[in-house]
mmCIF file with all atom_site columns, C-alpha atoms in Angstrom:
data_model
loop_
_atom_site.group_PDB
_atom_site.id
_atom_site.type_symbol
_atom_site.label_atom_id
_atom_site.label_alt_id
_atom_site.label_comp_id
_atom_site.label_asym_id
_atom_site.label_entity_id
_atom_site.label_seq_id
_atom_site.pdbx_PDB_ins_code
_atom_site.Cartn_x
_atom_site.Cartn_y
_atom_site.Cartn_z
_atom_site.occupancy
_atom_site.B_iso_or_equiv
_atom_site.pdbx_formal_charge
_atom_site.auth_seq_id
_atom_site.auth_comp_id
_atom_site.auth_asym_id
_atom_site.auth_atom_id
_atom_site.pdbx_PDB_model_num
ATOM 1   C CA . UNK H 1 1   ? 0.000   0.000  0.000   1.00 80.00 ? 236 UNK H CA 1
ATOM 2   C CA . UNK H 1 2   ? 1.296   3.499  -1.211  1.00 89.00 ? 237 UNK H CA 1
ATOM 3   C CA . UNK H 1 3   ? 0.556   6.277  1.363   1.00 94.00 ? 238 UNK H CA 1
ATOM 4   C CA . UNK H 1 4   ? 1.180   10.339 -0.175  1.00 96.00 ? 239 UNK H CA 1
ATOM 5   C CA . UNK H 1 5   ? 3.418   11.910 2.398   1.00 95.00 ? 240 UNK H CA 1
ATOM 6   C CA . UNK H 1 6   ? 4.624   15.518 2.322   1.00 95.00 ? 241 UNK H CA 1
ATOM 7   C CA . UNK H 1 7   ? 5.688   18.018 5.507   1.00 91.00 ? 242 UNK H CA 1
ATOM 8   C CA . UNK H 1 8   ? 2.495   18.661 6.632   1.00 92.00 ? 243 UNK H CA 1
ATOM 9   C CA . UNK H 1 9   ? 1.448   15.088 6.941   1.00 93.00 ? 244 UNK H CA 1
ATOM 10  C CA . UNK H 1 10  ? -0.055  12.245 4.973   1.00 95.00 ? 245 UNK H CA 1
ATOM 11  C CA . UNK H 1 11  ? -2.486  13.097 1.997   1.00 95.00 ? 246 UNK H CA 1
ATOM 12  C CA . UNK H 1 12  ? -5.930  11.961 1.931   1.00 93.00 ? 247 UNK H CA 1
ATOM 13  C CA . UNK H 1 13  ? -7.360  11.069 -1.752  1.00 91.00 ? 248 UNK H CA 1
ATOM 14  C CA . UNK H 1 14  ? -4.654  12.248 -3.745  1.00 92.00 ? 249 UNK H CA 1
ATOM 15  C CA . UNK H 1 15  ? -5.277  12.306 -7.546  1.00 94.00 ? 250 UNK H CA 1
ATOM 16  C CA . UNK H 1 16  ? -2.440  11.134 -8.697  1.00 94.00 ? 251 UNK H CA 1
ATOM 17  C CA . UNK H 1 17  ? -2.034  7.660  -10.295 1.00 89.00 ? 252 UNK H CA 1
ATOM 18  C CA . UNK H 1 18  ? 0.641   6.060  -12.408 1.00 87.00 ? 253 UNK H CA 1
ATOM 19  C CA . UNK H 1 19  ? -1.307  3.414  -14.756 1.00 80.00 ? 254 UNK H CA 1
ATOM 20  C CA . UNK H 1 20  ? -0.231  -0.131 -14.594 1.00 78.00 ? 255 UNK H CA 1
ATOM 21  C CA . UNK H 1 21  ? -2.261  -3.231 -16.474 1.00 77.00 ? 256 UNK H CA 1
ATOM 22  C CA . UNK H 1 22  ? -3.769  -3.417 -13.022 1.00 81.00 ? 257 UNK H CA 1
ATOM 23  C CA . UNK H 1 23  ? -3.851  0.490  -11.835 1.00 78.00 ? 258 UNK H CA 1
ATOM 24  C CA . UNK H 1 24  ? -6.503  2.623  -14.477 1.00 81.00 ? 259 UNK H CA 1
ATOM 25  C CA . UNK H 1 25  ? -7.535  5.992  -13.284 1.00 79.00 ? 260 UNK H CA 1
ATOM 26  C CA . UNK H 1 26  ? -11.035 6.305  -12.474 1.00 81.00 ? 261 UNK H CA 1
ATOM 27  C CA . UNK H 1 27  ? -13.395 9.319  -13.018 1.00 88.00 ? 262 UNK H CA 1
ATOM 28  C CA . UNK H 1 28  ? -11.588 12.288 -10.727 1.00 86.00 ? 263 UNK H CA 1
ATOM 29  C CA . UNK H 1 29  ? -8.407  10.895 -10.734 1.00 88.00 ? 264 UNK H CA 1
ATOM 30  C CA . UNK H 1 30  ? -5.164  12.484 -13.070 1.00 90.00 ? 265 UNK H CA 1
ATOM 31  C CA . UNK H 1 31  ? -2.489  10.480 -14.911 1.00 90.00 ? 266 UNK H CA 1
ATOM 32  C CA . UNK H 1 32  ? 1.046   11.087 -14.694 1.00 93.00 ? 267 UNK H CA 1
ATOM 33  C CA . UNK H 1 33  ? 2.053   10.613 -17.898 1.00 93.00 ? 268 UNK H CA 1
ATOM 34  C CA . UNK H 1 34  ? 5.373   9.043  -19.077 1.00 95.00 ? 269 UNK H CA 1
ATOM 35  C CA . UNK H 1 35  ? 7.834   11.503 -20.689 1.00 96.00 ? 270 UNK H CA 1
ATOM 36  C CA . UNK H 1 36  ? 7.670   11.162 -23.774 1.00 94.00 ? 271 UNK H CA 1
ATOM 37  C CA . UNK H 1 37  ? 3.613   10.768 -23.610 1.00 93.00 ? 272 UNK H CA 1
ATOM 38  C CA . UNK H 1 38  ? 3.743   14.253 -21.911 1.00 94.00 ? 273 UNK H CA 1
ATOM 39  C CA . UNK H 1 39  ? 5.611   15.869 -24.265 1.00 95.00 ? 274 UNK H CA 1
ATOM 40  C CA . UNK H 1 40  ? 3.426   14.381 -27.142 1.00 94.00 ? 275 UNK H CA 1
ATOM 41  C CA . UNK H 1 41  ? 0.157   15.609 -25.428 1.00 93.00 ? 276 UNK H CA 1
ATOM 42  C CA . UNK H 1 42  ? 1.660   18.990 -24.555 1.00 94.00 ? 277 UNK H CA 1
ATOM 43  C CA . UNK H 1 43  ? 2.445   19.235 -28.189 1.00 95.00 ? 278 UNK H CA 1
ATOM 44  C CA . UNK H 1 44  ? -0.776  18.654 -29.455 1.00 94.00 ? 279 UNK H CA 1
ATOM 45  C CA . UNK H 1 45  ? -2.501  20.722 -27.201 1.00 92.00 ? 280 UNK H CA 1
ATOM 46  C CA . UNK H 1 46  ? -2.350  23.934 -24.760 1.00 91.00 ? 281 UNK H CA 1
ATOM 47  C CA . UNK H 1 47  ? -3.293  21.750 -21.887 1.00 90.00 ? 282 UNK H CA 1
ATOM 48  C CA . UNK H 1 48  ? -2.068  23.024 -18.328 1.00 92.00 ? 283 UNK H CA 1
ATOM 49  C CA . UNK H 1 49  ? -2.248  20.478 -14.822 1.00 92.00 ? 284 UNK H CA 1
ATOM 50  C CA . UNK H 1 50  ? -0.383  17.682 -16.334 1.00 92.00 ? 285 UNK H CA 1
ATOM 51  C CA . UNK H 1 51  ? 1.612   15.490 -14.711 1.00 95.00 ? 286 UNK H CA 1
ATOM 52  C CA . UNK H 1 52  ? 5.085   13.950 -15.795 1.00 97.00 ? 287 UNK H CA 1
ATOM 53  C CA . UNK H 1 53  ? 6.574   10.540 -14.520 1.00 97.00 ? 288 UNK H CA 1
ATOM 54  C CA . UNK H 1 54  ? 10.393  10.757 -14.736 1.00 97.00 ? 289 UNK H CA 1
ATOM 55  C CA . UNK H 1 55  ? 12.224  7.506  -14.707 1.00 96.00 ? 290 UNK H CA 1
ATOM 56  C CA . UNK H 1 56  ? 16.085  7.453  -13.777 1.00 96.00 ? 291 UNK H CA 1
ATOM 57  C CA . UNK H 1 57  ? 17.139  7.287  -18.153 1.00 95.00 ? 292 UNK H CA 1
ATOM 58  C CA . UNK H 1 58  ? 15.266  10.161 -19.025 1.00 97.00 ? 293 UNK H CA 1
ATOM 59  C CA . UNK H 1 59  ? 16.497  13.602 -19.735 1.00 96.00 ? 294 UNK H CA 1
ATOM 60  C CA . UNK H 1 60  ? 14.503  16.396 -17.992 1.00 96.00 ? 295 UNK H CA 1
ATOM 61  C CA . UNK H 1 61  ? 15.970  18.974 -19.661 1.00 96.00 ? 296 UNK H CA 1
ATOM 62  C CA . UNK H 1 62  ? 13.202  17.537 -22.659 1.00 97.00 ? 297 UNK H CA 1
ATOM 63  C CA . UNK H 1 63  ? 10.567  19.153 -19.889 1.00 96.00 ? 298 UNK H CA 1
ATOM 64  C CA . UNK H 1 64  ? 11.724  22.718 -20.217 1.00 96.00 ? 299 UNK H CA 1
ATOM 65  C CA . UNK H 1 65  ? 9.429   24.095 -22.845 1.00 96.00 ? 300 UNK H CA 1
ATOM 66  C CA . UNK H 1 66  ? 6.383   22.786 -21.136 1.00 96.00 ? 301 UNK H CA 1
ATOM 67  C CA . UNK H 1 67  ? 7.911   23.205 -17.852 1.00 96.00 ? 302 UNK H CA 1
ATOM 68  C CA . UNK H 1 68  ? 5.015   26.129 -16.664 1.00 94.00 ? 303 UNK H CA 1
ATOM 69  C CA . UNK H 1 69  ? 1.808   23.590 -17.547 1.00 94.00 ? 304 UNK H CA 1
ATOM 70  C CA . UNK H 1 70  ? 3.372   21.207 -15.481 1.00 96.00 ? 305 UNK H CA 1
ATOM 71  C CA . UNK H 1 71  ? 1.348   20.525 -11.887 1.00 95.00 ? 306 UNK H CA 1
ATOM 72  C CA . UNK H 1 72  ? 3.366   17.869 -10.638 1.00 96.00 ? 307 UNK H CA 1
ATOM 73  C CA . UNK H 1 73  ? 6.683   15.929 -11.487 1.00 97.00 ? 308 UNK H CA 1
ATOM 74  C CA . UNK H 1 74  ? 6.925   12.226 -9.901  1.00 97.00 ? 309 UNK H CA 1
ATOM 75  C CA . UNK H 1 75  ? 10.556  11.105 -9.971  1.00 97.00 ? 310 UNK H CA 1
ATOM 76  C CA . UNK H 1 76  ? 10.872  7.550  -10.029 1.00 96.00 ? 311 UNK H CA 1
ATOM 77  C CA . UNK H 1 77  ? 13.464  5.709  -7.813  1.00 94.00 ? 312 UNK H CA 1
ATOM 78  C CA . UNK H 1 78  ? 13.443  2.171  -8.732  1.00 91.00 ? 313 UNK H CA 1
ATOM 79  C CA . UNK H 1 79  ? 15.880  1.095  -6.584  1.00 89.00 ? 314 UNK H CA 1
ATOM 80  C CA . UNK H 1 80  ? 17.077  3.177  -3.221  1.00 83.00 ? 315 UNK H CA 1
ATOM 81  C CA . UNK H 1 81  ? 20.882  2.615  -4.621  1.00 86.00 ? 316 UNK H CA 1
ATOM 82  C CA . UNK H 1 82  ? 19.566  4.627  -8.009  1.00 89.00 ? 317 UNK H CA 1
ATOM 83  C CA . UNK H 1 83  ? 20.435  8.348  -6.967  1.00 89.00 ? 318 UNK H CA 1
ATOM 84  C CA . UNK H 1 84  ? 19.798  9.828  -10.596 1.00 93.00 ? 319 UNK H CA 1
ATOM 85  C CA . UNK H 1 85  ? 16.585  10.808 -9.231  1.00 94.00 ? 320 UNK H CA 1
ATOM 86  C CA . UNK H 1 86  ? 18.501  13.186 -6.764  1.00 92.00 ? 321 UNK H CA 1
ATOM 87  C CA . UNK H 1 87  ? 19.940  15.211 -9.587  1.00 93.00 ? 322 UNK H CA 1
ATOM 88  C CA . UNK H 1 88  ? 16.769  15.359 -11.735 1.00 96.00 ? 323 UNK H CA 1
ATOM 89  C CA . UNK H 1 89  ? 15.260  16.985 -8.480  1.00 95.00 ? 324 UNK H CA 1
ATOM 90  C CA . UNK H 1 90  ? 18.503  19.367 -9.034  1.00 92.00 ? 325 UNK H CA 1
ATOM 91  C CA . UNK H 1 91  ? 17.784  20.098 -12.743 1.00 94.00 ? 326 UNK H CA 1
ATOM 92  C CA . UNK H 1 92  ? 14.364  20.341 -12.357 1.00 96.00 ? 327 UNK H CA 1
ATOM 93  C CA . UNK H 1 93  ? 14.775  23.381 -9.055  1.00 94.00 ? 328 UNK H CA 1
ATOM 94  C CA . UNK H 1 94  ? 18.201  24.898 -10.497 1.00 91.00 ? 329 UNK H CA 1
ATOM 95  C CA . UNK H 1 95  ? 17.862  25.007 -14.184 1.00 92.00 ? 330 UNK H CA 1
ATOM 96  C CA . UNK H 1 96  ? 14.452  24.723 -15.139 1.00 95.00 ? 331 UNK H CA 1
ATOM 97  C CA . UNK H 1 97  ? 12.816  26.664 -12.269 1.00 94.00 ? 332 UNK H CA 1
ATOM 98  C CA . UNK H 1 98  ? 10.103  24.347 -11.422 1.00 96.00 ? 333 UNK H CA 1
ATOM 99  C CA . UNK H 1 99  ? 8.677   25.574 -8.514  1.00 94.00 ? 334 UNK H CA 1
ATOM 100 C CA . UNK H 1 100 ? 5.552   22.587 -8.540  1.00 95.00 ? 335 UNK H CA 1
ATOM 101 C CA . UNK H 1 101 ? 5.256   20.038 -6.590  1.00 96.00 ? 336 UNK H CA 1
ATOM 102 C CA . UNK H 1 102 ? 7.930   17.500 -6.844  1.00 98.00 ? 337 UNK H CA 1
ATOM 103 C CA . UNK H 1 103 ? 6.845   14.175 -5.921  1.00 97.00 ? 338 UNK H CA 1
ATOM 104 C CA . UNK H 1 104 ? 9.425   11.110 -5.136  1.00 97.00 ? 339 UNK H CA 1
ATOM 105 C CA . UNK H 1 105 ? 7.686   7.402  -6.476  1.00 96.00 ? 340 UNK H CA 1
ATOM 106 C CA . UNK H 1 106 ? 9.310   3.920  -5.733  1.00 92.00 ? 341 UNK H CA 1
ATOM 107 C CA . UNK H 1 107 ? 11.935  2.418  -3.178  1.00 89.00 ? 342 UNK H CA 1
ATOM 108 C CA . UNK H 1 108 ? 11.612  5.596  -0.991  1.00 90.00 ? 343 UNK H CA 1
ATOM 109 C CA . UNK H 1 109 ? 12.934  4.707  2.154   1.00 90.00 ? 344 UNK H CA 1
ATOM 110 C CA . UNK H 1 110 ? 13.008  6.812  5.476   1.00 92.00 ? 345 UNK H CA 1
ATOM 111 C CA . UNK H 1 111 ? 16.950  7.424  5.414   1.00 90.00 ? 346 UNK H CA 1
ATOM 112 C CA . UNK H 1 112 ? 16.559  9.796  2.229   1.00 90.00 ? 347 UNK H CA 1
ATOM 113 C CA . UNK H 1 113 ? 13.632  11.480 2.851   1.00 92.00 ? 348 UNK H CA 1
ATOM 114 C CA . UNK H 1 114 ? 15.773  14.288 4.648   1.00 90.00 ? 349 UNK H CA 1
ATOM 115 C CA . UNK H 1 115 ? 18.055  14.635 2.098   1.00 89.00 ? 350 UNK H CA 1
ATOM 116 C CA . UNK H 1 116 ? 15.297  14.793 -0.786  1.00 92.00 ? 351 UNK H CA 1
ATOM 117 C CA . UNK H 1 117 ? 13.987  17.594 0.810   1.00 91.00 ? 352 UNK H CA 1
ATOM 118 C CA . UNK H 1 118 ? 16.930  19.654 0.950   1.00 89.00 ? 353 UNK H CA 1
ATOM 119 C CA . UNK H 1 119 ? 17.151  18.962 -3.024  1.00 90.00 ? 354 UNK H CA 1
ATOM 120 C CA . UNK H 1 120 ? 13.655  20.359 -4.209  1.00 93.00 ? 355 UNK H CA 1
ATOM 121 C CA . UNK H 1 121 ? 11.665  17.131 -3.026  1.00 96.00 ? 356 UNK H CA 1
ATOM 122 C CA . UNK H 1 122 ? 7.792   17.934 -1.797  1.00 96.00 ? 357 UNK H CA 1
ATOM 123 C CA . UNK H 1 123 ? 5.790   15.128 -1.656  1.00 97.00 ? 358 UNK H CA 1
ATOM 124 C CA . UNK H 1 124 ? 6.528   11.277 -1.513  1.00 96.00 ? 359 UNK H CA 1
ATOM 125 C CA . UNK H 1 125 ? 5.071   8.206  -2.400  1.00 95.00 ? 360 UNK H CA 1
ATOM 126 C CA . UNK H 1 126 ? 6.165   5.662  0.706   1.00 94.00 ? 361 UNK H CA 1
ATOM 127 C CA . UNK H 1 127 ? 5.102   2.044  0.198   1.00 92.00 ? 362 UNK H CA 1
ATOM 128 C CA . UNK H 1 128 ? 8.210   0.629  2.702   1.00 91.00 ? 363 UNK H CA 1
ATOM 129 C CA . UNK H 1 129 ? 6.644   0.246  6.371   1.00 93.00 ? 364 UNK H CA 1
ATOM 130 C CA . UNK H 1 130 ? 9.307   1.362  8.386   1.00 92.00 ? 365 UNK H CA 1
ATOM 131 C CA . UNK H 1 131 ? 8.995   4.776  6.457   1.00 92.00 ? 366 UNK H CA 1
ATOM 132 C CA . UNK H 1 132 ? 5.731   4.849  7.196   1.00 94.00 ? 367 UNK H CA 1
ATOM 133 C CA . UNK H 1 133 ? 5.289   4.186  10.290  1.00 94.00 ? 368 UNK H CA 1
ATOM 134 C CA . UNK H 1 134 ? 8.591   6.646  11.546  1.00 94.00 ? 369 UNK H CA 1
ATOM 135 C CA . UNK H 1 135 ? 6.418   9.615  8.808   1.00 94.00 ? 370 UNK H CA 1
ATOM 136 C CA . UNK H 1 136 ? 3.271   8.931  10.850  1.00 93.00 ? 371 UNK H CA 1
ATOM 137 C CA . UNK H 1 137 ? 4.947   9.308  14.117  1.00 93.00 ? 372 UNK H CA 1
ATOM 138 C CA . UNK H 1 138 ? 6.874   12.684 12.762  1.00 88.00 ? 373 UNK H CA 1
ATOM 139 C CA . UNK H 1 139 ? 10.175  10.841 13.005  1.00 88.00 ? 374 UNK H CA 1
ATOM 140 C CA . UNK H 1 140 ? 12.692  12.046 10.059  1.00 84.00 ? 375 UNK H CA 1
ATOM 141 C CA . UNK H 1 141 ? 16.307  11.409 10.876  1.00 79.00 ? 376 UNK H CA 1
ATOM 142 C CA . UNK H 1 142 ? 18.354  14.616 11.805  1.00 73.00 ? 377 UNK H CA 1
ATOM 143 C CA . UNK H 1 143 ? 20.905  15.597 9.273   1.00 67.00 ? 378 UNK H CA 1
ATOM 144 C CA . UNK H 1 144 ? 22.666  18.707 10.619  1.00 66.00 ? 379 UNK H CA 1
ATOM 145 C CA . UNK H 1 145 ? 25.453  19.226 8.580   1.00 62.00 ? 380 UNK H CA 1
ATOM 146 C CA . UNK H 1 146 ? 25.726  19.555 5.067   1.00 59.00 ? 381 UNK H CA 1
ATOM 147 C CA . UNK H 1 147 ? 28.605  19.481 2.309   1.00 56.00 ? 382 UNK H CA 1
ATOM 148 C CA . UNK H 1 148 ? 26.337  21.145 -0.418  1.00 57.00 ? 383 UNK H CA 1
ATOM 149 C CA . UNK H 1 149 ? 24.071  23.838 -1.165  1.00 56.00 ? 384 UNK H CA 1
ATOM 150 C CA . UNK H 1 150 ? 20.905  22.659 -2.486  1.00 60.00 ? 385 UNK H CA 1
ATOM 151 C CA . UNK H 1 151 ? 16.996  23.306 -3.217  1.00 58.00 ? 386 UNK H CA 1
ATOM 152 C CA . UNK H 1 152 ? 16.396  23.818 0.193   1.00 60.00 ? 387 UNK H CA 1
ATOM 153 C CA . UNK H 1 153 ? 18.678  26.009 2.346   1.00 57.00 ? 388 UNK H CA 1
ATOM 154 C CA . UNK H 1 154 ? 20.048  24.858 5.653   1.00 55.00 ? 389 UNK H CA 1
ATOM 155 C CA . UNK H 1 155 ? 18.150  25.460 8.932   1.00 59.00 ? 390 UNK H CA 1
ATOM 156 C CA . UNK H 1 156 ? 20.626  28.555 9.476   1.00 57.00 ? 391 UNK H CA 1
ATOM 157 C CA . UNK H 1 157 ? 19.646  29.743 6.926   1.00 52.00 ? 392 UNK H CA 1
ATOM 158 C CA . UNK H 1 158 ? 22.272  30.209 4.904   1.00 50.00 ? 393 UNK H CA 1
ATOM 159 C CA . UNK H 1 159 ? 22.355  29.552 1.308   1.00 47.00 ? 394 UNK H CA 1
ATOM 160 C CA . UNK H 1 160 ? 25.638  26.858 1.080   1.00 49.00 ? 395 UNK H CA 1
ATOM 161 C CA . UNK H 1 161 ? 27.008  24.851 3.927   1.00 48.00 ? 396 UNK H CA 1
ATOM 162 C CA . UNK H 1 162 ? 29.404  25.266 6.685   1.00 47.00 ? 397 UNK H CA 1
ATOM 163 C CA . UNK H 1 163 ? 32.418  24.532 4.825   1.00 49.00 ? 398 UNK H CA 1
ATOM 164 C CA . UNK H 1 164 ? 31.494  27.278 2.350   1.00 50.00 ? 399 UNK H CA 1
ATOM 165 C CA . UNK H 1 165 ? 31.244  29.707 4.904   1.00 48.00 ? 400 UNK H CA 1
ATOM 166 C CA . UNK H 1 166 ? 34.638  31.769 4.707   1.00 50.00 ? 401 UNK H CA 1
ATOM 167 C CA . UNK H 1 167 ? 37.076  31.210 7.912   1.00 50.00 ? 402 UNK H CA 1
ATOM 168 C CA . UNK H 1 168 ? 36.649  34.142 10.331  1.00 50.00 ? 403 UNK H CA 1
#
């Protein structure tokens, strides 16, 4: 079972549904659309709201003439090794400007959930218990220190990490 996660808790009747031969959307629900489906519907029409599932192989830079009809962007993580999805959260924040709602799909496990927030992550589909259970009772792990500037600045505030900071 998939549960919709982002920081202000779990999300009830989400619309969101990537088809399988045994997942269709129903009436009310919204497709996210594989890449190269999106960009042939966004071609063909002026439509705005769509969604975009982006797997680890594909090239997101493909989403930047589109990139302001875009509601949502589901970055797929078929394996918790696989961190290409970290830098298409990059791309996506840095040099495309989405500023949507970036949603992580797949082997999403409680250890990265910190550190996909810090790179533009917003929402998450969790399907691994543990993660689950440690979201419901508001336990992230604590990441204090960063090497990196990212999406998401650093509690501090500042906009790169400590060992940016110039030596007083």
């Amino acid at each position: 079972m998939t549960k919709i996660w982002n920081e202000s808790g779990f999300v009830e009747n989400d619309p969101w549904v990537i088809e399988t031969e045994e997942l269709k959307a129903v009436e009310g629900q919204q497709v996210l659309l594989p890449l190269d489906a999106f960009i042939a519907r966004a071609e063909e029409s002026n439509e705005v709201g769509l969604g975009v599932l982006i797997t680890p192989a594909d090239d997101v830079e493909k989403l930047h003439p589109f990139i302001d009809r875009v509601a949502l962007v589901a970055v797929s993580f078929p394996a918790f090794s696989d961190g290409r999805g970290f830098s298409h959260a990059s791309l996506l924040r840095s040099r495309l400007n989405y500023a949507g709602e970036l949603r992580a799909v797949g082997d999403v496990l409680i250890d990265q959930v910190p550190l996909m927030l810090r790179t533009g992550f917003t929402s998450f589909a969790v399907r691994n218990e543990t993660a689950i259970r440690r979201l419901s009772e508001n336990r992230l792990p604590a990441i204090d220190v960063y090497y990196q500037p990212t999406a998401k600045a650093a509690k501090s505030g500042e906009s790169y990490s400590w060992r940016r900071r110039p030596a007083i």
